[in-house]
Coordinates of C-alpha atoms in Angstrom, one line a residue:
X5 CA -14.5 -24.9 -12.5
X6 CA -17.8 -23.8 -14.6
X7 CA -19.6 -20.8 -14.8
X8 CA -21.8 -21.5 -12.0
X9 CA -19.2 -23.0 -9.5
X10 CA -17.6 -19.5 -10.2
X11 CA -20.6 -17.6 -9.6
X12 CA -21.6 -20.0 -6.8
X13 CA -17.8 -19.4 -5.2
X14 CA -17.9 -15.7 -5.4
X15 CA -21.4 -15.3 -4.1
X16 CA -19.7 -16.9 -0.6
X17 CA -16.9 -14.9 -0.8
X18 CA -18.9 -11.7 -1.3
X19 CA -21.1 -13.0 1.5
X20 CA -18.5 -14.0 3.6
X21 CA -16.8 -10.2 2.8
X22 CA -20.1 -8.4 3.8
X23 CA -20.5 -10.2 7.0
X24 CA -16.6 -9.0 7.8
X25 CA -18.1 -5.2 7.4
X26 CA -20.7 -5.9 10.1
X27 CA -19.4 -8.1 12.5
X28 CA -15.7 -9.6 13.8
X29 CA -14.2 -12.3 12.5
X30 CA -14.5 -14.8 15.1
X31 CA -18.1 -14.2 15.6
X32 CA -19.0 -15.4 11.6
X33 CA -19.4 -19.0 11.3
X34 CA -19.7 -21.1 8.6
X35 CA -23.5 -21.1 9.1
X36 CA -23.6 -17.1 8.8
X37 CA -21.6 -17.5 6.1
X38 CA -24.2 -20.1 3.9
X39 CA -27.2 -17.8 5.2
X40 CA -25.6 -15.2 3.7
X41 CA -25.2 -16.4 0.4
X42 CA -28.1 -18.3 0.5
X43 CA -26.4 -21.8 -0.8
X44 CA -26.3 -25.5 0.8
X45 CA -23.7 -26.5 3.7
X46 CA -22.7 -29.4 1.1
X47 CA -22.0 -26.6 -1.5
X48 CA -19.7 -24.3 0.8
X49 CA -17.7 -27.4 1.8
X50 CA -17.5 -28.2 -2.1
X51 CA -15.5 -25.1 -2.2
X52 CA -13.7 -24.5 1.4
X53 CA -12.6 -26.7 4.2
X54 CA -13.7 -23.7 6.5
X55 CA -13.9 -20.4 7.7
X56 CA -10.0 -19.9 7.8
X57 CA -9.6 -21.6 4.3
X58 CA -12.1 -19.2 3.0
X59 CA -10.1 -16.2 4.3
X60 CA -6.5 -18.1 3.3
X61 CA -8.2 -18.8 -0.8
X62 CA -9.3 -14.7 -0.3
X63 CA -5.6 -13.4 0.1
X64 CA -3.6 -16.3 -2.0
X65 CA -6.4 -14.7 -4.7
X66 CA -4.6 -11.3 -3.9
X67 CA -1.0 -12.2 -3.6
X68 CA -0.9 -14.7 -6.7
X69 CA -2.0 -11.4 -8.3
X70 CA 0.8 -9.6 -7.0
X71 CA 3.0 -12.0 -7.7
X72 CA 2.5 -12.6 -10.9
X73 CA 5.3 -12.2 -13.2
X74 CA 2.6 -10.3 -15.7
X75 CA 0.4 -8.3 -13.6
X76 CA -2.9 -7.3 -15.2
X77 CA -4.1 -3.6 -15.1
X78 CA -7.1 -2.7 -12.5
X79 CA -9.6 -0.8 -12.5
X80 CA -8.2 2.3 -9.8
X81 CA -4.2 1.3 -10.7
X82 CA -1.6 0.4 -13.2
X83 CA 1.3 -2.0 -12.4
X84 CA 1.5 -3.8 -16.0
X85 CA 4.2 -1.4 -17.3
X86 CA 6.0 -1.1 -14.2
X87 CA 9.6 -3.0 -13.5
X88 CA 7.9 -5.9 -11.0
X89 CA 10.5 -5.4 -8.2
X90 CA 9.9 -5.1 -4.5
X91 CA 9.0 -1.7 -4.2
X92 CA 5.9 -1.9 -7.0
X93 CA 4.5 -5.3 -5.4
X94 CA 4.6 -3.8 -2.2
X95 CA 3.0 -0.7 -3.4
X96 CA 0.3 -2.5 -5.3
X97 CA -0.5 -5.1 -2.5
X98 CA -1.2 -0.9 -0.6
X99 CA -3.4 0.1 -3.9
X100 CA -5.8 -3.4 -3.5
X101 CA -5.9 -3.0 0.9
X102 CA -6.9 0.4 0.1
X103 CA -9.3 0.0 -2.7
X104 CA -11.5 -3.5 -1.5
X105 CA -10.3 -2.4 2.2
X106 CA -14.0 -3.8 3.1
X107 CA -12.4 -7.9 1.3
X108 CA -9.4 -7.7 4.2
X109 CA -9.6 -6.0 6.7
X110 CA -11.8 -7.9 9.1
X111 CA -8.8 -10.3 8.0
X112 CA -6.2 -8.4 9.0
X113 CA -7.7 -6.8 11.6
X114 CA -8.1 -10.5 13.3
X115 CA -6.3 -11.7 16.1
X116 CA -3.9 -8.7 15.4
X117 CA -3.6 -9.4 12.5
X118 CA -1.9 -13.2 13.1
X119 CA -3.9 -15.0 10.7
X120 CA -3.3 -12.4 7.8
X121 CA 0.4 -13.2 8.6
X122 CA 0.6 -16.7 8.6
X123 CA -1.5 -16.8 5.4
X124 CA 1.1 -14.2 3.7
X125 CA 4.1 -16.4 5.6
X126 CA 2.9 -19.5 4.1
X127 CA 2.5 -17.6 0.9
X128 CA 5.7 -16.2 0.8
X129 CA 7.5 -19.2 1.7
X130 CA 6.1 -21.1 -0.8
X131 CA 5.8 -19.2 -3.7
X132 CA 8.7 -16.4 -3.3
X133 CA 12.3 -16.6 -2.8
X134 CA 14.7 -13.7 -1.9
X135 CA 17.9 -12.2 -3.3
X136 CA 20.4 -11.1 -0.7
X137 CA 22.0 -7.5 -1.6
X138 CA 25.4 -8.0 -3.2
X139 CA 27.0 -6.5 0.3
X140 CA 24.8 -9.4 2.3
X141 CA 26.6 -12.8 0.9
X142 CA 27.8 -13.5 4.5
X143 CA 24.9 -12.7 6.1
X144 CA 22.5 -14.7 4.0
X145 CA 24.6 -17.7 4.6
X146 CA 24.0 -17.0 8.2
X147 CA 20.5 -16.4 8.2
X148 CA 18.1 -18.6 6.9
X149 CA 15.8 -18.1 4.2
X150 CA 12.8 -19.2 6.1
X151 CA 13.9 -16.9 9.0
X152 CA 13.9 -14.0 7.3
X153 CA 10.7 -14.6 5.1
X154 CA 9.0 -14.6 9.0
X155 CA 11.0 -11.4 9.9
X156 CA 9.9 -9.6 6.8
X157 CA 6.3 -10.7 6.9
X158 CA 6.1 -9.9 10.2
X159 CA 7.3 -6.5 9.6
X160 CA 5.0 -5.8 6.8
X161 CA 2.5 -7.1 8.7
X162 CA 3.2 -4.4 11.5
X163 CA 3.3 -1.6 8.4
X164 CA -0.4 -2.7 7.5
X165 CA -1.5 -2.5 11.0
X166 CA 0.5 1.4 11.2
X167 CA -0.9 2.3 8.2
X168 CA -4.4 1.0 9.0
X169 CA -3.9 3.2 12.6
X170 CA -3.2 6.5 10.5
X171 CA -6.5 6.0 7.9
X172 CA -4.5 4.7 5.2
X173 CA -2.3 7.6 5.1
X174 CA 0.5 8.6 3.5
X175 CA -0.1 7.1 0.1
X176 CA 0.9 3.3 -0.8
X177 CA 3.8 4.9 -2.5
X178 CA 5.1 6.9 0.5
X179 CA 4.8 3.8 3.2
X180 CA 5.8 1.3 0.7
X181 CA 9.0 3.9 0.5
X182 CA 9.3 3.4 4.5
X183 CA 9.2 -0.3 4.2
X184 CA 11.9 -0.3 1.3
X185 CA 14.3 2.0 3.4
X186 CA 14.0 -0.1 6.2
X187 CA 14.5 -3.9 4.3
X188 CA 17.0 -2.7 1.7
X189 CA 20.2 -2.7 3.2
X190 CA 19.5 -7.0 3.1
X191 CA 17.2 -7.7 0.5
X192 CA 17.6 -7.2 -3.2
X193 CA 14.6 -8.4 -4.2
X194 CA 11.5 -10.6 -4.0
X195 CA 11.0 -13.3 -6.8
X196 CA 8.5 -15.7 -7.6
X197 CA 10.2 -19.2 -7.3
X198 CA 11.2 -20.5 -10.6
X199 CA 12.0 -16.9 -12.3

């Protein structure tokens, strides 16, 4: 992708974002979304299939940054020194809801919040795998992988939508703390496939 594809890409992302601050999600259409950032229908389609692919490209962007097995500093937060276990990708994924609350949260907020977990679902079952705590062998031969990737993104899920109720408070650190004390007694840890 060149320059101006990029610039051309964001501008109907950032379009798409500022019509999310004013107005639900099912209300925006594609149409809305070209007005907005004043570009062709041809030239949206160039990029996205639709609406929902639009919002599904906006959080891979974020979780592939998560993700990543090197995870570049921002601009309000630090991960790149920190061990990249659960805990800190759960806390960071916190840190970038928080900070560009205005990128997801007509996403999340959507549908209660069903297409934000199917997009993270699909996400995490393609893209991570899980490690079983030493004391869960059994039980991970009992439970499918698949299974509990829905289980666990449906529970974080739910800790968005609690944490979203209470004005983002506690800190990411504190809630990604809650969600750790309740998973850990199964999971060891979340890794990208292939590490």
């Amino acid at each position: 992708m060149d320059r101006r594809q990029k610039k051309t890409r964001q501008a109907i992302i950032d379009a798409f974002v500022k019509l999310l601050t004013k107005t639900s999600y099912e209300k925006v259409s594609v149409k809305d979304i070209i007005d907005a950032a004043d570009v062709g229908r041809s030239t949206f389609y160039s990029h996205f299939e639709t609406k929902d692919d639009l919002a599904r490209q906006i959080c891979f962007e974020l979780f592939d940054h998560i993700f990543s097995p090197v995870v570049p500093p921002c601009s309000t937060h630090n991960f790149s020194d920190m061990p990249q276990n659960t805990e800190t990708r759960i806390t960071h994924i916190l840190y970038h809801l928080r900070d560009k609350r205005e990128y997801y949260l007509g996403i999340i907020n959507y549908d209660d919040g069903t297409l934000f977990l199917g997009f993270f679902r699909d996400y995490m079952l393609q893209n991570v795998s899980i490690k079983m705590s030493g004391s869960y062998d059994e039980y991970s031969q009992r439970v499918p992988e698949d299974f509990l990737i829905n289980s666990l993104t449906s529970s974080f899920v739910g800790m968005i939508r609690w944490w979203l109720k209470n004005k983002m408070n506690p800190d990411p650190e504190v809630v990604a703390g809650y969600y750790m004390a309740l998973i850990n007694p199964a999971i060891a840890e979340f890794q990208t496939k292939g590490e």
